[in-house]
Structure formats: C-alpha cells, structure tokens
C-alpha cells in the first residue's frame, strides 16, 4: 500500500485469483480508512466470479457496478483525475473496460472520512472474515503520476 501523491495518477496491477466461495475478494483498494474506501475486486457472488466496483461509505458497502469476471490473469486499473476516480478491468493490459467513472474522491478526504494519513492505494485481498487457504497472486503493482500526459 502506498500514499496517493498526485491529483492525476494511474495505479494498476496484474493478478490471478480464483475465489473459492462467496465473500472472498482480491484487487485494488483506494482508502482513507476501513469506513471510507473504493474497491475494484474479483470476487464470487452467488456462485459466479464477478468484477465489482465497490464504495464503502460510513462502513456501508455499495456495489456501484459489476460484470462477469474474465478467467485467468486480469488487469485492474484506477485513474485519479483531480478529485475523482475511474475504475477499469480487462484480460489484456491495454484493452480495458470501464466499470466506474468519475466516482467522487471527496469521500476519501480527511474532512469527510476523519482521517489524517491521506489516501492510500494498494493491492487488497480478503476472505470475508472467514478462514481460507486461498491466495491472490499479484504479478505486479504500478503507481505513476499522469499529470504530464
């Protein structure tokens, strides 16, 4: 996990993950704290593998968008653009599909989320408060300033 340092940035990862049961998820998190975050994850929902874009606000999870998950390696990307976040996924790094566009970054501000460390971005995995022997295989994670593009 690393700090968001720029208004304009791109964070991305390549991952292989096969959720074993509903509640397991892995992907990218953009967070102020456990009560205020955005997630872009591969998960199992009703027995099917899905990609979900999730907002956590005041500790309440809301699925903003979802799609059938590609099999095998997937690529997940978050783009920050001066106060908002956009989320993309794909089975090829340069062929991405939008799953959430222009989500309000004010949700992660220190004024709203009562934080003091700033927004953090990184790889994320959860077994949904259950024991699990499963693992997410992250090949790489990249964060870059995109202000000059």
PDB file of N, CA and C in Angstrom, residues 13-100:
ATOM      1  N   UNK A  13      -2.568  -3.149 -11.507  1.00  0.00           N
ATOM      2  CA  UNK A  13      -1.946  -4.408 -11.119  1.00  0.00           C
ATOM      3  C   UNK A  13      -2.365  -5.508 -12.077  1.00  0.00           C
ATOM      4  N   UNK A  14      -1.552  -6.552 -12.101  1.00  0.00           N
ATOM      5  CA  UNK A  14      -1.885  -7.785 -12.804  1.00  0.00           C
ATOM      6  C   UNK A  14      -2.061  -8.851 -11.732  1.00  0.00           C
ATOM      7  N   UNK A  15      -3.137  -9.617 -11.836  1.00  0.00           N
ATOM      8  CA  UNK A  15      -3.483 -10.532 -10.761  1.00  0.00           C
ATOM      9  C   UNK A  15      -4.108 -11.812 -11.305  1.00  0.00           C
ATOM     10  N   UNK A  16      -3.840 -12.913 -10.625  1.00  0.00           N
ATOM     11  CA  UNK A  16      -4.554 -14.160 -10.859  1.00  0.00           C
ATOM     12  C   UNK A  16      -5.183 -14.558  -9.540  1.00  0.00           C
ATOM     13  N   UNK A  17      -6.502 -14.805  -9.573  1.00  0.00           N
ATOM     14  CA  UNK A  17      -7.228 -15.124  -8.353  1.00  0.00           C
ATOM     15  C   UNK A  17      -8.486 -15.876  -8.722  1.00  0.00           C
ATOM     16  N   UNK A  18      -8.723 -16.977  -8.041  1.00  0.00           N
ATOM     17  CA  UNK A  18      -9.936 -17.767  -8.224  1.00  0.00           C
ATOM     18  C   UNK A  18     -10.636 -17.843  -6.872  1.00  0.00           C
ATOM     19  N   UNK A  19     -11.680 -17.017  -6.660  1.00  0.00           N
ATOM     20  CA  UNK A  19     -12.383 -17.069  -5.374  1.00  0.00           C
ATOM     21  C   UNK A  19     -12.977 -18.457  -5.141  1.00  0.00           C
ATOM     22  N   UNK A  20     -12.809 -18.968  -3.925  1.00  0.00           N
ATOM     23  CA  UNK A  20     -13.298 -20.300  -3.604  1.00  0.00           C
ATOM     24  C   UNK A  20     -14.750 -20.286  -3.128  1.00  0.00           C
ATOM     25  N   UNK A  21     -15.190 -19.161  -2.556  1.00  0.00           N
ATOM     26  CA  UNK A  21     -16.555 -19.068  -2.044  1.00  0.00           C
ATOM     27  C   UNK A  21     -17.001 -17.610  -1.998  1.00  0.00           C
ATOM     28  N   UNK A  22     -18.304 -17.404  -1.881  1.00  0.00           N
ATOM     29  CA  UNK A  22     -18.847 -16.053  -1.768  1.00  0.00           C
ATOM     30  C   UNK A  22     -18.177 -15.353  -0.582  1.00  0.00           C
ATOM     31  N   UNK A  23     -17.746 -14.133  -0.799  1.00  0.00           N
ATOM     32  CA  UNK A  23     -17.096 -13.356   0.247  1.00  0.00           C
ATOM     33  C   UNK A  23     -15.598 -13.203   0.053  1.00  0.00           C
ATOM     34  N   UNK A  24     -14.962 -14.126  -0.668  1.00  0.00           N
ATOM     35  CA  UNK A  24     -13.546 -13.950  -0.971  1.00  0.00           C
ATOM     36  C   UNK A  24     -13.407 -12.925  -2.083  1.00  0.00           C
ATOM     37  N   UNK A  25     -12.428 -12.031  -1.948  1.00  0.00           N
ATOM     38  CA  UNK A  25     -12.220 -10.997  -2.958  1.00  0.00           C
ATOM     39  C   UNK A  25     -10.776 -10.535  -2.939  1.00  0.00           C
ATOM     40  N   UNK A  26     -10.314 -10.071  -4.103  1.00  0.00           N
ATOM     41  CA  UNK A  26      -8.954  -9.538  -4.214  1.00  0.00           C
ATOM     42  C   UNK A  26      -8.927  -8.525  -5.349  1.00  0.00           C
ATOM     43  N   UNK A  27      -8.075  -7.511  -5.220  1.00  0.00           N
ATOM     44  CA  UNK A  27      -7.946  -6.497  -6.254  1.00  0.00           C
ATOM     45  C   UNK A  27      -7.176  -5.287  -5.758  1.00  0.00           C
ATOM     46  N   UNK A  28      -7.724  -4.103  -6.040  1.00  0.00           N
ATOM     47  CA  UNK A  28      -7.104  -2.822  -5.663  1.00  0.00           C
ATOM     48  C   UNK A  28      -8.035  -2.094  -4.703  1.00  0.00           C
ATOM     49  N   UNK A  29      -7.434  -1.461  -3.695  1.00  0.00           N
ATOM     50  CA  UNK A  29      -8.178  -0.627  -2.761  1.00  0.00           C
ATOM     51  C   UNK A  29      -7.637   0.801  -2.820  1.00  0.00           C
ATOM     52  N   UNK A  30      -8.542   1.770  -2.750  1.00  0.00           N
ATOM     53  CA  UNK A  30      -8.212   3.184  -2.582  1.00  0.00           C
ATOM     54  C   UNK A  30      -8.922   3.571  -1.288  1.00  0.00           C
ATOM     55  N   UNK A  31      -8.167   3.935  -0.253  1.00  0.00           N
ATOM     56  CA  UNK A  31      -8.781   4.036   1.070  1.00  0.00           C
ATOM     57  C   UNK A  31      -8.257   5.189   1.917  1.00  0.00           C
ATOM     58  N   UNK A  32      -9.130   5.703   2.739  1.00  0.00           N
ATOM     59  CA  UNK A  32      -8.764   6.616   3.814  1.00  0.00           C
ATOM     60  C   UNK A  32      -8.700   5.820   5.126  1.00  0.00           C
ATOM     61  N   UNK A  33      -9.667   4.935   5.314  1.00  0.00           N
ATOM     62  CA  UNK A  33      -9.710   4.023   6.460  1.00  0.00           C
ATOM     63  C   UNK A  33     -10.743   2.937   6.165  1.00  0.00           C
ATOM     64  N   UNK A  34     -10.979   2.037   7.100  1.00  0.00           N
ATOM     65  CA  UNK A  34     -11.875   0.905   6.833  1.00  0.00           C
ATOM     66  C   UNK A  34     -13.322   1.314   6.591  1.00  0.00           C
ATOM     67  N   UNK A  35     -13.678   2.534   6.916  1.00  0.00           N
ATOM     68  CA  UNK A  35     -15.052   3.005   6.727  1.00  0.00           C
ATOM     69  C   UNK A  35     -15.255   3.848   5.476  1.00  0.00           C
ATOM     70  N   UNK A  36     -14.170   4.237   4.822  1.00  0.00           N
ATOM     71  CA  UNK A  36     -14.249   5.088   3.628  1.00  0.00           C
ATOM     72  C   UNK A  36     -13.231   4.603   2.602  1.00  0.00           C
ATOM     73  N   UNK A  37     -13.717   3.899   1.591  1.00  0.00           N
ATOM     74  CA  UNK A  37     -12.827   3.296   0.596  1.00  0.00           C
ATOM     75  C   UNK A  37     -13.556   3.076  -0.716  1.00  0.00           C
ATOM     76  N   UNK A  38     -12.771   2.850  -1.759  1.00  0.00           N
ATOM     77  CA  UNK A  38     -13.252   2.289  -3.019  1.00  0.00           C
ATOM     78  C   UNK A  38     -12.475   1.001  -3.259  1.00  0.00           C
ATOM     79  N   UNK A  39     -13.158  -0.015  -3.782  1.00  0.00           N
ATOM     80  CA  UNK A  39     -12.532  -1.285  -4.113  1.00  0.00           C
ATOM     81  C   UNK A  39     -12.840  -1.637  -5.557  1.00  0.00           C
ATOM     82  N   UNK A  40     -11.868  -2.217  -6.230  1.00  0.00           N
ATOM     83  CA  UNK A  40     -12.070  -2.830  -7.538  1.00  0.00           C
ATOM     84  C   UNK A  40     -11.559  -4.249  -7.378  1.00  0.00           C
ATOM     85  N   UNK A  41     -12.484  -5.223  -7.321  1.00  0.00           N
ATOM     86  CA  UNK A  41     -12.106  -6.576  -6.928  1.00  0.00           C
ATOM     87  C   UNK A  41     -12.703  -7.640  -7.831  1.00  0.00           C
ATOM     88  N   UNK A  42     -12.009  -8.772  -7.864  1.00  0.00           N
ATOM     89  CA  UNK A  42     -12.585 -10.000  -8.397  1.00  0.00           C
ATOM     90  C   UNK A  42     -13.124 -10.753  -7.187  1.00  0.00           C
ATOM     91  N   UNK A  43     -14.355 -11.233  -7.288  1.00  0.00           N
ATOM     92  CA  UNK A  43     -14.986 -11.888  -6.152  1.00  0.00           C
ATOM     93  C   UNK A  43     -15.933 -12.979  -6.630  1.00  0.00           C
ATOM     94  N   UNK A  44     -16.479 -13.698  -5.707  1.00  0.00           N
ATOM     95  CA  UNK A  44     -17.514 -14.685  -6.007  1.00  0.00           C
ATOM     96  C   UNK A  44     -18.809 -14.145  -5.421  1.00  0.00           C
ATOM     97  N   UNK A  45     -19.844 -14.116  -6.235  1.00  0.00           N
ATOM     98  CA  UNK A  45     -21.155 -13.630  -5.804  1.00  0.00           C
ATOM     99  C   UNK A  45     -22.207 -14.589  -6.348  1.00  0.00           C
ATOM    100  N   UNK A  46     -22.978 -15.181  -5.466  1.00  0.00           N
ATOM    101  CA  UNK A  46     -23.990 -16.173  -5.855  1.00  0.00           C
ATOM    102  C   UNK A  46     -23.386 -17.283  -6.709  1.00  0.00           C
ATOM    103  N   UNK A  47     -22.170 -17.699  -6.347  1.00  0.00           N
ATOM    104  CA  UNK A  47     -21.520 -18.801  -7.033  1.00  0.00           C
ATOM    105  C   UNK A  47     -20.864 -18.461  -8.361  1.00  0.00           C
ATOM    106  N   UNK A  48     -20.870 -17.175  -8.750  1.00  0.00           N
ATOM    107  CA  UNK A  48     -20.263 -16.764 -10.030  1.00  0.00           C
ATOM    108  C   UNK A  48     -19.127 -15.788  -9.778  1.00  0.00           C
ATOM    109  N   UNK A  49     -18.058 -15.907 -10.565  1.00  0.00           N
ATOM    110  CA  UNK A  49     -16.937 -14.970 -10.455  1.00  0.00           C
ATOM    111  C   UNK A  49     -17.319 -13.646 -11.110  1.00  0.00           C
ATOM    112  N   UNK A  50     -17.108 -12.555 -10.367  1.00  0.00           N
ATOM    113  CA  UNK A  50     -17.502 -11.214 -10.806  1.00  0.00           C
ATOM    114  C   UNK A  50     -16.348 -10.238 -10.597  1.00  0.00           C
ATOM    115  N   UNK A  51     -16.393  -9.147 -11.319  1.00  0.00           N
ATOM    116  CA  UNK A  51     -15.574  -7.966 -11.039  1.00  0.00           C
ATOM    117  C   UNK A  51     -16.544  -6.944 -10.478  1.00  0.00           C
ATOM    118  N   UNK A  52     -16.230  -6.378  -9.313  1.00  0.00           N
ATOM    119  CA  UNK A  52     -17.111  -5.394  -8.697  1.00  0.00           C
ATOM    120  C   UNK A  52     -16.345  -4.119  -8.373  1.00  0.00           C
ATOM    121  N   UNK A  53     -17.009  -2.994  -8.608  1.00  0.00           N
ATOM    122  CA  UNK A  53     -16.538  -1.688  -8.160  1.00  0.00           C
ATOM    123  C   UNK A  53     -17.410  -1.334  -6.956  1.00  0.00           C
ATOM    124  N   UNK A  54     -16.775  -1.154  -5.796  1.00  0.00           N
ATOM    125  CA  UNK A  54     -17.490  -1.006  -4.528  1.00  0.00           C
ATOM    126  C   UNK A  54     -17.101   0.303  -3.862  1.00  0.00           C
ATOM    127  N   UNK A  55     -18.104   0.980  -3.311  1.00  0.00           N
ATOM    128  CA  UNK A  55     -17.863   2.162  -2.464  1.00  0.00           C
ATOM    129  C   UNK A  55     -18.179   1.767  -1.026  1.00  0.00           C
ATOM    130  N   UNK A  56     -17.290   2.108  -0.105  1.00  0.00           N
ATOM    131  CA  UNK A  56     -17.567   1.940   1.318  1.00  0.00           C
ATOM    132  C   UNK A  56     -17.680   3.336   1.911  1.00  0.00           C
ATOM    133  N   UNK A  57     -18.847   3.651   2.422  1.00  0.00           N
ATOM    134  CA  UNK A  57     -19.121   4.977   2.988  1.00  0.00           C
ATOM    135  C   UNK A  57     -19.780   4.787   4.342  1.00  0.00           C
ATOM    136  N   UNK A  58     -19.187   5.345   5.371  1.00  0.00           N
ATOM    137  CA  UNK A  58     -19.644   5.171   6.747  1.00  0.00           C
ATOM    138  C   UNK A  58     -19.777   3.690   7.084  1.00  0.00           C
ATOM    139  N   UNK A  59     -18.859   2.880   6.547  1.00  0.00           N
ATOM    140  CA  UNK A  59     -18.823   1.454   6.826  1.00  0.00           C
ATOM    141  C   UNK A  59     -19.810   0.611   6.038  1.00  0.00           C
ATOM    142  N   UNK A  60     -20.606   1.238   5.169  1.00  0.00           N
ATOM    143  CA  UNK A  60     -21.617   0.522   4.385  1.00  0.00           C
ATOM    144  C   UNK A  60     -21.095   0.300   2.969  1.00  0.00           C
ATOM    145  N   UNK A  61     -21.080  -0.983   2.534  1.00  0.00           N
ATOM    146  CA  UNK A  61     -20.620  -1.341   1.188  1.00  0.00           C
ATOM    147  C   UNK A  61     -21.763  -1.213   0.189  1.00  0.00           C
ATOM    148  N   UNK A  62     -21.466  -0.547  -0.936  1.00  0.00           N
ATOM    149  CA  UNK A  62     -22.417  -0.419  -2.038  1.00  0.00           C
ATOM    150  C   UNK A  62     -21.707  -0.830  -3.319  1.00  0.00           C
ATOM    151  N   UNK A  63     -22.267  -1.804  -4.032  1.00  0.00           N
ATOM    152  CA  UNK A  63     -21.707  -2.188  -5.328  1.00  0.00           C
ATOM    153  C   UNK A  63     -22.171  -1.157  -6.349  1.00  0.00           C
ATOM    154  N   UNK A  64     -21.224  -0.429  -6.925  1.00  0.00           N
ATOM    155  CA  UNK A  64     -21.546   0.618  -7.898  1.00  0.00           C
ATOM    156  C   UNK A  64     -21.763   0.038  -9.287  1.00  0.00           C
ATOM    157  N   UNK A  65     -20.997  -1.008  -9.610  1.00  0.00           N
ATOM    158  CA  UNK A  65     -21.106  -1.669 -10.921  1.00  0.00           C
ATOM    159  C   UNK A  65     -20.455  -3.031 -10.808  1.00  0.00           C
ATOM    160  N   UNK A  66     -20.894  -3.963 -11.659  1.00  0.00           N
ATOM    161  CA  UNK A  66     -20.272  -5.274 -11.681  1.00  0.00           C
ATOM    162  C   UNK A  66     -20.375  -5.876 -13.066  1.00  0.00           C
ATOM    163  N   UNK A  67     -19.540  -6.882 -13.298  1.00  0.00           N
ATOM    164  CA  UNK A  67     -19.501  -7.560 -14.602  1.00  0.00           C
ATOM    165  C   UNK A  67     -18.968  -8.966 -14.381  1.00  0.00           C
ATOM    166  N   UNK A  68     -19.236  -9.841 -15.341  1.00  0.00           N
ATOM    167  CA  UNK A  68     -18.662 -11.191 -15.301  1.00  0.00           C
ATOM    168  C   UNK A  68     -17.140 -11.080 -15.346  1.00  0.00           C
ATOM    169  N   UNK A  69     -16.467 -11.869 -14.527  1.00  0.00           N
ATOM    170  CA  UNK A  69     -15.003 -11.802 -14.453  1.00  0.00           C
ATOM    171  C   UNK A  69     -14.362 -12.665 -15.524  1.00  0.00           C
ATOM    172  N   UNK A  70     -13.340 -12.141 -16.183  1.00  0.00           N
ATOM    173  CA  UNK A  70     -12.562 -12.978 -17.101  1.00  0.00           C
ATOM    174  C   UNK A  70     -11.854 -14.082 -16.321  1.00  0.00           C
ATOM    175  N   UNK A  71     -11.576 -15.177 -16.971  1.00  0.00           N
ATOM    176  CA  UNK A  71     -10.809 -16.256 -16.346  1.00  0.00           C
ATOM    177  C   UNK A  71      -9.319 -15.966 -16.488  1.00  0.00           C
ATOM    178  N   UNK A  72      -8.525 -16.543 -15.607  1.00  0.00           N
ATOM    179  CA  UNK A  72      -7.082 -16.373 -15.687  1.00  0.00           C
ATOM    180  C   UNK A  72      -6.633 -15.008 -15.210  1.00  0.00           C
ATOM    181  N   UNK A  73      -5.520 -14.536 -15.769  1.00  0.00           N
ATOM    182  CA  UNK A  73      -4.934 -13.264 -15.366  1.00  0.00           C
ATOM    183  C   UNK A  73      -5.864 -12.113 -15.732  1.00  0.00           C
ATOM    184  N   UNK A  74      -6.005 -11.175 -14.792  1.00  0.00           N
ATOM    185  CA  UNK A  74      -6.773  -9.953 -15.064  1.00  0.00           C
ATOM    186  C   UNK A  74      -5.913  -8.748 -14.701  1.00  0.00           C
ATOM    187  N   UNK A  75      -6.268  -7.630 -15.307  1.00  0.00           N
ATOM    188  CA  UNK A  75      -5.611  -6.360 -15.059  1.00  0.00           C
ATOM    189  C   UNK A  75      -6.642  -5.406 -14.472  1.00  0.00           C
ATOM    190  N   UNK A  76      -6.267  -4.718 -13.402  1.00  0.00           N
ATOM    191  CA  UNK A  76      -7.145  -3.762 -12.739  1.00  0.00           C
ATOM    192  C   UNK A  76      -6.443  -2.417 -12.699  1.00  0.00           C
ATOM    193  N   UNK A  77      -7.194  -1.346 -12.981  1.00  0.00           N
ATOM    194  CA  UNK A  77      -6.621  -0.004 -13.029  1.00  0.00           C
ATOM    195  C   UNK A  77      -7.544   0.992 -12.351  1.00  0.00           C
ATOM    196  N   UNK A  78      -6.942   1.900 -11.587  1.00  0.00           N
ATOM    197  CA  UNK A  78      -7.646   3.047 -11.013  1.00  0.00           C
ATOM    198  C   UNK A  78      -6.954   4.289 -11.538  1.00  0.00           C
ATOM    199  N   UNK A  79      -7.749   5.224 -12.063  1.00  0.00           N
ATOM    200  CA  UNK A  79      -7.208   6.502 -12.516  1.00  0.00           C
ATOM    201  C   UNK A  79      -7.790   7.611 -11.664  1.00  0.00           C
ATOM    202  N   UNK A  80      -6.913   8.470 -11.175  1.00  0.00           N
ATOM    203  CA  UNK A  80      -7.331   9.650 -10.430  1.00  0.00           C
ATOM    204  C   UNK A  80      -7.216  10.874 -11.311  1.00  0.00           C
ATOM    205  N   UNK A  81      -8.263  11.700 -11.288  1.00  0.00           N
ATOM    206  CA  UNK A  81      -8.273  12.941 -12.072  1.00  0.00           C
ATOM    207  C   UNK A  81      -8.852  14.053 -11.222  1.00  0.00           C
ATOM    208  N   UNK A  82      -8.007  14.758 -10.556  1.00  0.00           N
ATOM    209  CA  UNK A  82      -8.341  15.926  -9.744  1.00  0.00           C
ATOM    210  C   UNK A  82      -9.689  15.815  -9.039  1.00  0.00           C
ATOM    211  N   UNK A  83      -9.745  14.909  -8.084  1.00  0.00           N
ATOM    212  CA  UNK A  83     -10.945  14.838  -7.266  1.00  0.00           C
ATOM    213  C   UNK A  83     -11.912  13.730  -7.611  1.00  0.00           C
ATOM    214  N   UNK A  84     -11.615  12.943  -8.638  1.00  0.00           N
ATOM    215  CA  UNK A  84     -12.472  11.787  -8.889  1.00  0.00           C
ATOM    216  C   UNK A  84     -11.642  10.577  -9.288  1.00  0.00           C
ATOM    217  N   UNK A  85     -12.287   9.415  -9.217  1.00  0.00           N
ATOM    218  CA  UNK A  85     -11.631   8.150  -9.533  1.00  0.00           C
ATOM    219  C   UNK A  85     -12.429   7.405 -10.589  1.00  0.00           C
ATOM    220  N   UNK A  86     -11.718   6.764 -11.505  1.00  0.00           N
ATOM    221  CA  UNK A  86     -12.338   5.904 -12.512  1.00  0.00           C
ATOM    222  C   UNK A  86     -11.675   4.532 -12.426  1.00  0.00           C
ATOM    223  N   UNK A  87     -12.465   3.486 -12.680  1.00  0.00           N
ATOM    224  CA  UNK A  87     -12.037   2.108 -12.463  1.00  0.00           C
ATOM    225  C   UNK A  87     -12.196   1.299 -13.737  1.00  0.00           C
ATOM    226  N   UNK A  88     -11.168   0.477 -14.047  1.00  0.00           N
ATOM    227  CA  UNK A  88     -11.147  -0.304 -15.277  1.00  0.00           C
ATOM    228  C   UNK A  88     -10.619  -1.706 -14.992  1.00  0.00           C
ATOM    229  N   UNK A  89     -11.052  -2.668 -15.815  1.00  0.00           N
ATOM    230  CA  UNK A  89     -10.538  -4.029 -15.723  1.00  0.00           C
ATOM    231  C   UNK A  89     -10.425  -4.599 -17.130  1.00  0.00           C
ATOM    232  N   UNK A  90      -9.685  -5.696 -17.252  1.00  0.00           N
ATOM    233  CA  UNK A  90      -9.584  -6.364 -18.547  1.00  0.00           C
ATOM    234  C   UNK A  90      -8.727  -7.598 -18.466  1.00  0.00           C
ATOM    235  N   UNK A  91      -8.782  -8.417 -19.514  1.00  0.00           N
ATOM    236  CA  UNK A  91      -7.923  -9.599 -19.559  1.00  0.00           C
ATOM    237  C   UNK A  91      -6.664  -9.329 -20.377  1.00  0.00           C
ATOM    238  N   UNK A  92      -6.536  -8.100 -20.873  1.00  0.00           N
ATOM    239  CA  UNK A  92      -5.314  -7.623 -21.513  1.00  0.00           C
ATOM    240  C   UNK A  92      -5.015  -6.239 -20.957  1.00  0.00           C
ATOM    241  N   UNK A  93      -3.756  -5.955 -20.722  1.00  0.00           N
ATOM    242  CA  UNK A  93      -3.379  -4.701 -20.064  1.00  0.00           C
ATOM    243  C   UNK A  93      -3.788  -3.460 -20.853  1.00  0.00           C
ATOM    244  N   UNK A  94      -3.794  -3.530 -22.161  1.00  0.00           N
ATOM    245  CA  UNK A  94      -4.076  -2.349 -22.965  1.00  0.00           C
ATOM    246  C   UNK A  94      -5.471  -2.365 -23.580  1.00  0.00           C
ATOM    247  N   UNK A  95      -6.313  -3.284 -23.136  1.00  0.00           N
ATOM    248  CA  UNK A  95      -7.702  -3.340 -23.585  1.00  0.00           C
ATOM    249  C   UNK A  95      -8.578  -3.384 -22.345  1.00  0.00           C
ATOM    250  N   UNK A  96      -8.844  -2.213 -21.787  1.00  0.00           N
ATOM    251  CA  UNK A  96      -9.542  -2.129 -20.509  1.00  0.00           C
ATOM    252  C   UNK A  96     -11.004  -1.729 -20.711  1.00  0.00           C
ATOM    253  N   UNK A  97     -11.845  -2.178 -19.782  1.00  0.00           N
ATOM    254  CA  UNK A  97     -13.281  -1.901 -19.798  1.00  0.00           C
ATOM    255  C   UNK A  97     -13.603  -1.064 -18.567  1.00  0.00           C
ATOM    256  N   UNK A  98     -14.342   0.019 -18.758  1.00  0.00           N
ATOM    257  CA  UNK A  98     -14.720   0.889 -17.646  1.00  0.00           C
ATOM    258  C   UNK A  98     -15.776   0.214 -16.775  1.00  0.00           C
ATOM    259  N   UNK A  99     -15.578   0.296 -15.461  1.00  0.00           N
ATOM    260  CA  UNK A  99     -16.566  -0.260 -14.537  1.00  0.00           C
ATOM    261  C   UNK A  99     -17.092   0.792 -13.573  1.00  0.00           C
ATOM    262  N   UNK A 100     -16.457   1.917 -13.501  1.00  0.00           N
ATOM    263  CA  UNK A 100     -16.913   3.019 -12.654  1.00  0.00           C
ATOM    264  C   UNK A 100     -16.199   4.270 -13.104  1.00  0.00           C
TER     265      UNK A 100
END
